PDB file of C-alpha atoms in Angstrom:
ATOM      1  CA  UNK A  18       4.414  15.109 -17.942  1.00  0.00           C
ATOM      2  CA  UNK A  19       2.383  11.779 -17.416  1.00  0.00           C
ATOM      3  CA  UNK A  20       2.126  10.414 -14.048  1.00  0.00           C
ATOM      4  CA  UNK A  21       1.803   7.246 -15.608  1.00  0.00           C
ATOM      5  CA  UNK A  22       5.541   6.937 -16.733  1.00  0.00           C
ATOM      6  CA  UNK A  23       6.243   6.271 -13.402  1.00  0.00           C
ATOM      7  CA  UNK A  24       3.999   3.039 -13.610  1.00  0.00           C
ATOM      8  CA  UNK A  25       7.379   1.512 -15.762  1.00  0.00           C
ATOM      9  CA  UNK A  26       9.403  -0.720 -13.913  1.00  0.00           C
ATOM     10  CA  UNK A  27      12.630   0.549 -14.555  1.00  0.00           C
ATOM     11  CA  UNK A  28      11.394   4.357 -13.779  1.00  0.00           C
ATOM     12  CA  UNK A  29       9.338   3.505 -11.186  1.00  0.00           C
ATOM     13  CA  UNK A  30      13.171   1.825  -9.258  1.00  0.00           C
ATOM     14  CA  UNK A  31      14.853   5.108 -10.655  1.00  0.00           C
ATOM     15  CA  UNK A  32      12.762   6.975  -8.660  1.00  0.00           C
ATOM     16  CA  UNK A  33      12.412   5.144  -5.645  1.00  0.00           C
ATOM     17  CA  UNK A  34      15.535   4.787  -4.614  1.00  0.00           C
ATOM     18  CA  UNK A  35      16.535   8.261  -3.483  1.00  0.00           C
ATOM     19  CA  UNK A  36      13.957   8.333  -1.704  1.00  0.00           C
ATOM     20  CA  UNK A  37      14.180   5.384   0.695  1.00  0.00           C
ATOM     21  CA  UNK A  38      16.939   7.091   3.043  1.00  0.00           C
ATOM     22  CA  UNK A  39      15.199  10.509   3.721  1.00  0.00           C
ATOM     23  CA  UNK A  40      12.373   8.055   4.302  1.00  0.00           C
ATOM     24  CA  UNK A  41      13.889   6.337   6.888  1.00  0.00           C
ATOM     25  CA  UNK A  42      14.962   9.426   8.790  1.00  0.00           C
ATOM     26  CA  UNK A  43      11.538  10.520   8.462  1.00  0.00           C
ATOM     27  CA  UNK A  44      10.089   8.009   9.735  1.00  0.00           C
ATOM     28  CA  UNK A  45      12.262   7.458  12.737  1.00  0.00           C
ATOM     29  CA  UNK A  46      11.938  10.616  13.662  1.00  0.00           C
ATOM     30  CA  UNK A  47       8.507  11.046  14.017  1.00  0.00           C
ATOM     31  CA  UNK A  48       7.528   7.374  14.822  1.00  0.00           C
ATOM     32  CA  UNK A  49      10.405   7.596  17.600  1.00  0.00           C
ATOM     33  CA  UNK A  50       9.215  11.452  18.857  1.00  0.00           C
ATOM     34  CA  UNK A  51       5.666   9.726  18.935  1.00  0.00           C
ATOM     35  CA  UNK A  52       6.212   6.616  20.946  1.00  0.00           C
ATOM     36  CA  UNK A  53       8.863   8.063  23.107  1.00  0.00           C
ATOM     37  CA  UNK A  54       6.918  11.444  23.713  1.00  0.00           C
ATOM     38  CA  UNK A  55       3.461   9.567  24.158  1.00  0.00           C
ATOM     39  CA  UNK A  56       4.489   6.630  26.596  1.00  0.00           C
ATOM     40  CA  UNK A  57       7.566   8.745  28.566  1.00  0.00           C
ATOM     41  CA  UNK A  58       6.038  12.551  29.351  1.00  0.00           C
ATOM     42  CA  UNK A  59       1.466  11.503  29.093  1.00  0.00           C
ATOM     43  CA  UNK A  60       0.050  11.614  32.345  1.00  0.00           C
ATOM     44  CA  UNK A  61      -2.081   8.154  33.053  1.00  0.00           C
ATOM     45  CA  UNK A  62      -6.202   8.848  32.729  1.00  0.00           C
ATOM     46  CA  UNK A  63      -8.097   9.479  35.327  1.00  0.00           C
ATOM     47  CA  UNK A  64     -10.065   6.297  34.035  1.00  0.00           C
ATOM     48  CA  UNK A  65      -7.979   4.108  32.024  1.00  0.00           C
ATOM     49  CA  UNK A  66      -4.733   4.853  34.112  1.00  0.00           C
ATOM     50  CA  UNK A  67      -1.271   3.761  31.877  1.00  0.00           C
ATOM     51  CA  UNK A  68      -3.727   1.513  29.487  1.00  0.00           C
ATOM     52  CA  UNK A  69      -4.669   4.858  27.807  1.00  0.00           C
ATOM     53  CA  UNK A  70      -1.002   4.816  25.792  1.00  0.00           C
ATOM     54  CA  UNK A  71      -1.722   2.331  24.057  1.00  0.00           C
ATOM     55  CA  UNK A  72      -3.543   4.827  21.743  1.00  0.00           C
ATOM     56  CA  UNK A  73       0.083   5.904  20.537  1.00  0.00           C
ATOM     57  CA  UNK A  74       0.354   2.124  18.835  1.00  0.00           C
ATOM     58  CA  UNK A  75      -3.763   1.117  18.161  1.00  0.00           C
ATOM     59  CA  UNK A  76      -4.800   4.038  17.093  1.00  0.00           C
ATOM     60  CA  UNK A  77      -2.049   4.303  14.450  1.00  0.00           C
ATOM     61  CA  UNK A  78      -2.103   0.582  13.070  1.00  0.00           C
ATOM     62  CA  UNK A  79      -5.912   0.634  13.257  1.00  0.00           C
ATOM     63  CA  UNK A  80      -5.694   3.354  11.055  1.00  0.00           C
ATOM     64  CA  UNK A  81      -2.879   2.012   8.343  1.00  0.00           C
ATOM     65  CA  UNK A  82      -4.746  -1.516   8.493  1.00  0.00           C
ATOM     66  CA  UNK A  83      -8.066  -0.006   6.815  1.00  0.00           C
ATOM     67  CA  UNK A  84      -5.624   2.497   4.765  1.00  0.00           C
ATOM     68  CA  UNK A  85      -3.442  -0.346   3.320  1.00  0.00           C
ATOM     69  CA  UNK A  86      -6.702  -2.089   2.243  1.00  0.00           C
ATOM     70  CA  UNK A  87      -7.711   1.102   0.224  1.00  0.00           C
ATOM     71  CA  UNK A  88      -3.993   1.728  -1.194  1.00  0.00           C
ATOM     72  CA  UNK A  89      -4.327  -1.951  -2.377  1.00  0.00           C
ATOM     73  CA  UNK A  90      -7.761  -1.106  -3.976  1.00  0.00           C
ATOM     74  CA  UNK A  91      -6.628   2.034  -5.549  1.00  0.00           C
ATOM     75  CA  UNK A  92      -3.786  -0.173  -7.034  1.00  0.00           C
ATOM     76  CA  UNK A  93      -5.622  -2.874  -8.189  1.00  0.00           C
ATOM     77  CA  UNK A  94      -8.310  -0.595 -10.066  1.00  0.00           C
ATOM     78  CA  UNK A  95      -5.014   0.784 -12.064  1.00  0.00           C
ATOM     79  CA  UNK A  96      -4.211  -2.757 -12.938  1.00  0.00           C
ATOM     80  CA  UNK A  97      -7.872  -3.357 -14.065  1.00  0.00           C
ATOM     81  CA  UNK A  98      -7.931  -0.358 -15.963  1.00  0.00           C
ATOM     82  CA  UNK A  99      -4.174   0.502 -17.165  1.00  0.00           C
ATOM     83  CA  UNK A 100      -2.776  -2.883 -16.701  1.00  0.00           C
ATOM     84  CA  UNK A 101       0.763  -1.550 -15.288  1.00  0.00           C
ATOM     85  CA  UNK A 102       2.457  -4.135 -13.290  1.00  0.00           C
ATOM     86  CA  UNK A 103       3.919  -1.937 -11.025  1.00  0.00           C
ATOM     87  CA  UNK A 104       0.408  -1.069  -9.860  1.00  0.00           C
ATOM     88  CA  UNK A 105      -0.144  -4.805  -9.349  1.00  0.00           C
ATOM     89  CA  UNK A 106       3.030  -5.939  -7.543  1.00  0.00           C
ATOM     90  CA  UNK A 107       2.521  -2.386  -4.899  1.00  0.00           C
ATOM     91  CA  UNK A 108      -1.034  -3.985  -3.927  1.00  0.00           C
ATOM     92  CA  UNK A 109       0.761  -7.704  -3.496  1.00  0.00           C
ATOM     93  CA  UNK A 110       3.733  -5.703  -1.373  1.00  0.00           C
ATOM     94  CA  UNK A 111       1.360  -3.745   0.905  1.00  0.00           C
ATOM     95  CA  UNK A 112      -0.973  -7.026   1.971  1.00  0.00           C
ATOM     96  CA  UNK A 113       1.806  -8.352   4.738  1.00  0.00           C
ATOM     97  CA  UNK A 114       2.237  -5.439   5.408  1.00  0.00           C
ATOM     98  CA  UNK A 115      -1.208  -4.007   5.908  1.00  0.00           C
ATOM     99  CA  UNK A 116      -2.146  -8.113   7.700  1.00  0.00           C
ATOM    100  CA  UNK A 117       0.724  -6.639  10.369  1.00  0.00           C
ATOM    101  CA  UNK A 118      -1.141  -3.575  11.106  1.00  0.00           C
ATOM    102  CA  UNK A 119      -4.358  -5.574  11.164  1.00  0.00           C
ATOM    103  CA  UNK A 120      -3.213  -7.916  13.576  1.00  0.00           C
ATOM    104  CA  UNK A 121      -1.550  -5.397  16.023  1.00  0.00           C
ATOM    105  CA  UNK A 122      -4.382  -3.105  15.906  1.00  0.00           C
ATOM    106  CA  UNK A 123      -6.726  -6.397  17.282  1.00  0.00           C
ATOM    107  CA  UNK A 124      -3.791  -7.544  19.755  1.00  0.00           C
ATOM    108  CA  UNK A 125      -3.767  -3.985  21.226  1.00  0.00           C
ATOM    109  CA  UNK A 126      -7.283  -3.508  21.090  1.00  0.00           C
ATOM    110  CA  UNK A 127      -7.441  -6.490  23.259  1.00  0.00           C
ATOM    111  CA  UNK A 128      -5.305  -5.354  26.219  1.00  0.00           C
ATOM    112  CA  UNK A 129      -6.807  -1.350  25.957  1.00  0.00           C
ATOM    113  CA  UNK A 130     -10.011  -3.155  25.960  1.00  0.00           C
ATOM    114  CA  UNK A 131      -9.627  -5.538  28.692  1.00  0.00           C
ATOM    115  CA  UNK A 132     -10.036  -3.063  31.572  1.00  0.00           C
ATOM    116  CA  UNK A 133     -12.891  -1.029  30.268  1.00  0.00           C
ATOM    117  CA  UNK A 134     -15.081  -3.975  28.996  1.00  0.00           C
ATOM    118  CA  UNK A 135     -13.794  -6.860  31.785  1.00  0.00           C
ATOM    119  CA  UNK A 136     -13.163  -8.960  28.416  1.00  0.00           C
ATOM    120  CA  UNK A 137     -10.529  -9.092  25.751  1.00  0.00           C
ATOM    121  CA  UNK A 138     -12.758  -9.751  23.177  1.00  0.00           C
ATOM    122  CA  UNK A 139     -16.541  -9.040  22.224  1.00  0.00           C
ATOM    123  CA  UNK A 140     -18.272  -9.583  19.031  1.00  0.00           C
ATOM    124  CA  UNK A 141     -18.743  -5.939  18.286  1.00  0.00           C
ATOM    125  CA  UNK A 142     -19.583  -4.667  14.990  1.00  0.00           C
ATOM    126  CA  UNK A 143     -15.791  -2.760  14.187  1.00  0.00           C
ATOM    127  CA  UNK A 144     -14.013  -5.338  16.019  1.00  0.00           C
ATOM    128  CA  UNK A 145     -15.709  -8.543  13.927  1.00  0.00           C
ATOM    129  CA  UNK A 146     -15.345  -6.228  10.731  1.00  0.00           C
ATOM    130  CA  UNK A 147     -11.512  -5.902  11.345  1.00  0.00           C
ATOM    131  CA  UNK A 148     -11.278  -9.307  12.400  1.00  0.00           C
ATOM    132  CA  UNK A 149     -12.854 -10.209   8.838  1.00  0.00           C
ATOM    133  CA  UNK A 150     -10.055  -7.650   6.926  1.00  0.00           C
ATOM    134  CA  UNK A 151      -7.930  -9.703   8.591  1.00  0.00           C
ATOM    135  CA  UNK A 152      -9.085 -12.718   7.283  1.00  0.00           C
ATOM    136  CA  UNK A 153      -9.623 -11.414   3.784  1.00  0.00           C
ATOM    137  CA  UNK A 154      -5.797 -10.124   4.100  1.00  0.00           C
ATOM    138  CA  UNK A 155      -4.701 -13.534   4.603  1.00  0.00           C
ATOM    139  CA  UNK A 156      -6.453 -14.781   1.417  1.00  0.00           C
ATOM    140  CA  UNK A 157      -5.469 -12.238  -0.833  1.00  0.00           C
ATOM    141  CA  UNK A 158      -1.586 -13.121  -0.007  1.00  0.00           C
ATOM    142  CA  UNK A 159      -2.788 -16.964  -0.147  1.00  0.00           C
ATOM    143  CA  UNK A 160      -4.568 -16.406  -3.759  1.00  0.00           C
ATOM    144  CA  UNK A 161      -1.420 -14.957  -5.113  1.00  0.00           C
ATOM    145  CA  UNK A 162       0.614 -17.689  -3.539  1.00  0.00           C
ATOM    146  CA  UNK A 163      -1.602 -20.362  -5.311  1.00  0.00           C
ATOM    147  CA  UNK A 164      -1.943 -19.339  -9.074  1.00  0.00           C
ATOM    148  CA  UNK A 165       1.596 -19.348 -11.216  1.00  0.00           C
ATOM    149  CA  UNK A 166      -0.074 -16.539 -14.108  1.00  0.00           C
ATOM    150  CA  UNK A 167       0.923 -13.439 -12.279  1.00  0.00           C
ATOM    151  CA  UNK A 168      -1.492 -11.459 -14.600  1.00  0.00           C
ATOM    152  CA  UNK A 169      -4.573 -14.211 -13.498  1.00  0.00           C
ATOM    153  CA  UNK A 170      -3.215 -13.662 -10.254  1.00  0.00           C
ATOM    154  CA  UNK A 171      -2.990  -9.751 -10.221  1.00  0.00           C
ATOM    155  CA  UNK A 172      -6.677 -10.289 -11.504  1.00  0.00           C
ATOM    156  CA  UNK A 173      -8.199 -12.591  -9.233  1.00  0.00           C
ATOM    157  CA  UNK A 174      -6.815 -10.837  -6.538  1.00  0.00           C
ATOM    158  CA  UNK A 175      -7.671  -7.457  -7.428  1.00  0.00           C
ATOM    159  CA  UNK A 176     -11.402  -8.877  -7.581  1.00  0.00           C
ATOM    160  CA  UNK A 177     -10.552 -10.503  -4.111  1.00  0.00           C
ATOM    161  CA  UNK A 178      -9.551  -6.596  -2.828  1.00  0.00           C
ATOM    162  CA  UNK A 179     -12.712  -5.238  -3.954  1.00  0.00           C
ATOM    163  CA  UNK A 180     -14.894  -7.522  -2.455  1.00  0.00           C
ATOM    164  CA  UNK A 181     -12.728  -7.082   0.993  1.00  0.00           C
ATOM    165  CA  UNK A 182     -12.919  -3.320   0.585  1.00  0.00           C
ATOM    166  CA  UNK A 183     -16.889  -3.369   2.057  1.00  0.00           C
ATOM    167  CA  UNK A 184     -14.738  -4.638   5.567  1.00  0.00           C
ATOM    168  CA  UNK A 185     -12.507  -1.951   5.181  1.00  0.00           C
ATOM    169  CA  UNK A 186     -15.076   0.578   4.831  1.00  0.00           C
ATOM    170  CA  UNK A 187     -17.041  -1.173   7.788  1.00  0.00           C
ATOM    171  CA  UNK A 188     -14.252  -0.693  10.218  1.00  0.00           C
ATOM    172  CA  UNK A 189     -13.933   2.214   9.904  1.00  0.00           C
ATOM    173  CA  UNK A 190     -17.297   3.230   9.942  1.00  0.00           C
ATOM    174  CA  UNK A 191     -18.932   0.504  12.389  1.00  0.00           C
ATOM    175  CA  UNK A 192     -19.465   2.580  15.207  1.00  0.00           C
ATOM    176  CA  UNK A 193     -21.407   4.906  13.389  1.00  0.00           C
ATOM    177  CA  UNK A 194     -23.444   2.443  12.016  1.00  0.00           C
ATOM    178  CA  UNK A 195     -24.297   0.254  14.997  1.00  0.00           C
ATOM    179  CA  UNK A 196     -24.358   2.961  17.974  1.00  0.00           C
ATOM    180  CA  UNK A 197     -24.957   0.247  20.383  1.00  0.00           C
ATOM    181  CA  UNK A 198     -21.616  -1.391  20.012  1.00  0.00           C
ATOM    182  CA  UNK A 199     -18.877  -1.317  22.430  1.00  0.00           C
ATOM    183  CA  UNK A 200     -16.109   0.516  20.689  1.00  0.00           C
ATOM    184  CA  UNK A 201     -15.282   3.740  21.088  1.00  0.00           C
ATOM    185  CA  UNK A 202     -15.492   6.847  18.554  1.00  0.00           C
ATOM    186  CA  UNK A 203     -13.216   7.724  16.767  1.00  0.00           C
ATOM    187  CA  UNK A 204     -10.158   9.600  18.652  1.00  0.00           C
ATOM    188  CA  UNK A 205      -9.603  11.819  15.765  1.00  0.00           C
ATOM    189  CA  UNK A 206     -12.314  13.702  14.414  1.00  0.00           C
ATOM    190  CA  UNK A 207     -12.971  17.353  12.705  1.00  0.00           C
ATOM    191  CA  UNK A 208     -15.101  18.226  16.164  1.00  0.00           C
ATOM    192  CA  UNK A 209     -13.132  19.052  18.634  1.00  0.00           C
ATOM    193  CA  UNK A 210     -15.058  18.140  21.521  1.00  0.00           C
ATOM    194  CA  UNK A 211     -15.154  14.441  19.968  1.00  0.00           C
ATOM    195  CA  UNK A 212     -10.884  14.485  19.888  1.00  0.00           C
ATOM    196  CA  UNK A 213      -8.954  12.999  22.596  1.00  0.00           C
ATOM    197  CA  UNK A 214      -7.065  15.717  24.913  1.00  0.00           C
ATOM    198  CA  UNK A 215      -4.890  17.368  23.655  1.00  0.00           C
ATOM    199  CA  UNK A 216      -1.878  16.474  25.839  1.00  0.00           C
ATOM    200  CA  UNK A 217      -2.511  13.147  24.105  1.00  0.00           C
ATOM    201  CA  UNK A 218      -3.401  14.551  20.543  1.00  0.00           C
ATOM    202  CA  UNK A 219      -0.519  15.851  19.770  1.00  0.00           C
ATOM    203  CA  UNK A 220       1.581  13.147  20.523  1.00  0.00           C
ATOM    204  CA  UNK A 221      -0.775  10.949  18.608  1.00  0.00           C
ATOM    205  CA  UNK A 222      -0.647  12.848  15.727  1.00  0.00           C
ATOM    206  CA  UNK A 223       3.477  12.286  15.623  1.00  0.00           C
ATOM    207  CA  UNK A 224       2.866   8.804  15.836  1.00  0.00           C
ATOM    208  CA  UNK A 225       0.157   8.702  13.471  1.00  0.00           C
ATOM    209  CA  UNK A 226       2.781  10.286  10.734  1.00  0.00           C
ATOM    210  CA  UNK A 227       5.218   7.802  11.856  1.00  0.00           C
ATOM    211  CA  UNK A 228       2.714   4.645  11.040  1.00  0.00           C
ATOM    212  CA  UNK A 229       1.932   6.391   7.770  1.00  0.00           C
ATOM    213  CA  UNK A 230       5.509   6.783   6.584  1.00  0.00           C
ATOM    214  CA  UNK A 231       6.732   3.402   7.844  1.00  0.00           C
ATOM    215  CA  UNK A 232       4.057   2.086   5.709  1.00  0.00           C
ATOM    216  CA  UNK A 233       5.118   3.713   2.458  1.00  0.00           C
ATOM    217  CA  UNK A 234       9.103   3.370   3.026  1.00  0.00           C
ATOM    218  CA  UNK A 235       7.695  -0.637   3.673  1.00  0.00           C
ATOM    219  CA  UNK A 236       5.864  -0.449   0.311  1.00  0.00           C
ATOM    220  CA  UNK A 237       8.779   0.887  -1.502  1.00  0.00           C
ATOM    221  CA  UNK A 238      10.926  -1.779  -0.451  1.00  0.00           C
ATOM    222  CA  UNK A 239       8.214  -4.618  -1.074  1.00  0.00           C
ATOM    223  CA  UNK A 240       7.648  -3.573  -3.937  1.00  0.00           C
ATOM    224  CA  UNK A 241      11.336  -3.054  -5.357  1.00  0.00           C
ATOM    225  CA  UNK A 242      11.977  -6.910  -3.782  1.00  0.00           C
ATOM    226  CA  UNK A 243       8.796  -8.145  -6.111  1.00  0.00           C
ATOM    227  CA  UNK A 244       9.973  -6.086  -9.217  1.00  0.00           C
ATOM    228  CA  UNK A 245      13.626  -7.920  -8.618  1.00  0.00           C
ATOM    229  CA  UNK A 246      11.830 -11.276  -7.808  1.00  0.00           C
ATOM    230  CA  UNK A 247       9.582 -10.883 -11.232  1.00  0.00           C
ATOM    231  CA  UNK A 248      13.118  -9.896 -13.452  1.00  0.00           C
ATOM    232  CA  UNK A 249      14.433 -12.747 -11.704  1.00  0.00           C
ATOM    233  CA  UNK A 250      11.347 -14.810 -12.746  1.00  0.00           C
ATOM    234  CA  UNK A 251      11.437 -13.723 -15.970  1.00  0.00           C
ATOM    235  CA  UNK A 252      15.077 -14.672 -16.614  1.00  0.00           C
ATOM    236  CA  UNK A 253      15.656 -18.170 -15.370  1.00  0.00           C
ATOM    237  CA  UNK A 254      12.527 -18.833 -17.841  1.00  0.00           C
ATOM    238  CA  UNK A 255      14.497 -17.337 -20.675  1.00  0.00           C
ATOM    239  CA  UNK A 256      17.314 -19.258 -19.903  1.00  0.00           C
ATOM    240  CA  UNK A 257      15.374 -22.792 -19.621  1.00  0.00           C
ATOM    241  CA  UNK A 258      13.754 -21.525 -22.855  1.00  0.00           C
ATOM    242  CA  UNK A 259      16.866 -21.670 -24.496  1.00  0.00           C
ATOM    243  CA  UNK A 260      18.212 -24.692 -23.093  1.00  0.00           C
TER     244      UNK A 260
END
């Protein structure tokens, strides 16, 4: 059976809807176990003190910001290559979504940041990168705004992803390019001795799950809304057609 059936409008809502309630549990449950378990029963660092929970939200939406980018690339290849709307209208669904997580991830990084560098911002290499996906999120869901063709549109912003994909990739790797910059490692990592502790790793890793799952259950809905919003499209130009 073709994956690519599911790329049909019609199958694509089939299939989707079932699965936005066991979604929502889902999520809840582990974005609420996360939150709850990470802010509520952490001990404060011996260094950061109570800023140090703020890892349970910034870590999480850092991560989903640079994710959403790639989902949107991923999508918009399909488009380029398969030209299957659905592919299309789940990149255009994910961008507010994935300009949320962008901006939270900066507004927390901010406060976390503020007592272990005396300022809430600095021009460091990962924060100017995601402050630049940010940027490039708000153009990609201006570009679609301003062209009518939703095909030149899917196009022109698919090209638009691409480009904004070398940000992506920087923010998430910045502090390994440029060692000298003031951000931290990465909290998560395959060597244990680079991983936060584990009384806050575990925790993390619930809200982490949480992020990740609110983002798709988001992404489903978007992008049921745009396939509505396109039949809807579609129709009232029928209907002035034959006028």
């Amino acid at each position: 059976m073709s994956i690519w059936k599911y790329a049909n409008p019609s199958e694509f809502m089939r299939i989707s809807r079932p699965a936005l309630v066991p979604l929502t549990v889902l999520t809840v449950i582990c974005l609420g176990t996360g939150l709850i378990w990470g802010f509520f029963f952490t001990p404060d660092d011996y260094k950061q003190g109570s800023t140090v929970k703020i890892i349970y939200i910034h870590v999480p939406s850092a991560l989903m910001a640079i994710n959403a980018w790639l989902m949107m690339l991923v999508t918009s290849l399909i488009w380029f290559i398969r030209r299957h709307h659905v592919s299309a209208l789940a990149a255009r669904a994910a961008a507010p979504i994935g300009a949320a997580m962008t901006l939270i991830a900066l507004f927390t990084g901010a406060i976390w940041g503020q007592p272990m560098w005396g300022t809430y911002w600095e021009w460091d290499p990962r924060l100017t990168s995601f402050m630049i996906l940010f940027v490039f999120y708000l153009g990609y869901m201006a570009l679609w705004e301003a062209i009518e063709d939703p095909d030149k549109a899917a196009d022109l912003t698919a090209i638009l992803c691409m480009v904004g994909s070398v940000f992506a990739l920087l923010s998430r790797y910045a502090v390994l390019f440029w060692s000298q910059g003031l951000h931290q490692g990465a909290s998560l990592s395959l060597d244990k001795e680079e991983n936060v502790s584990d009384v806050f790793y575990q925790p993390l890793l619930f809200s982490i799950a949480g992020f990740v799952l609110l983002f798709v259950l988001l992404v489903l809905i978007r992008t049921r809304t745009e396939i509505r919003a396109r039949r809807l499209s579609a129709l009232m130009q029928r209907e002035m057609a034959d006028a």
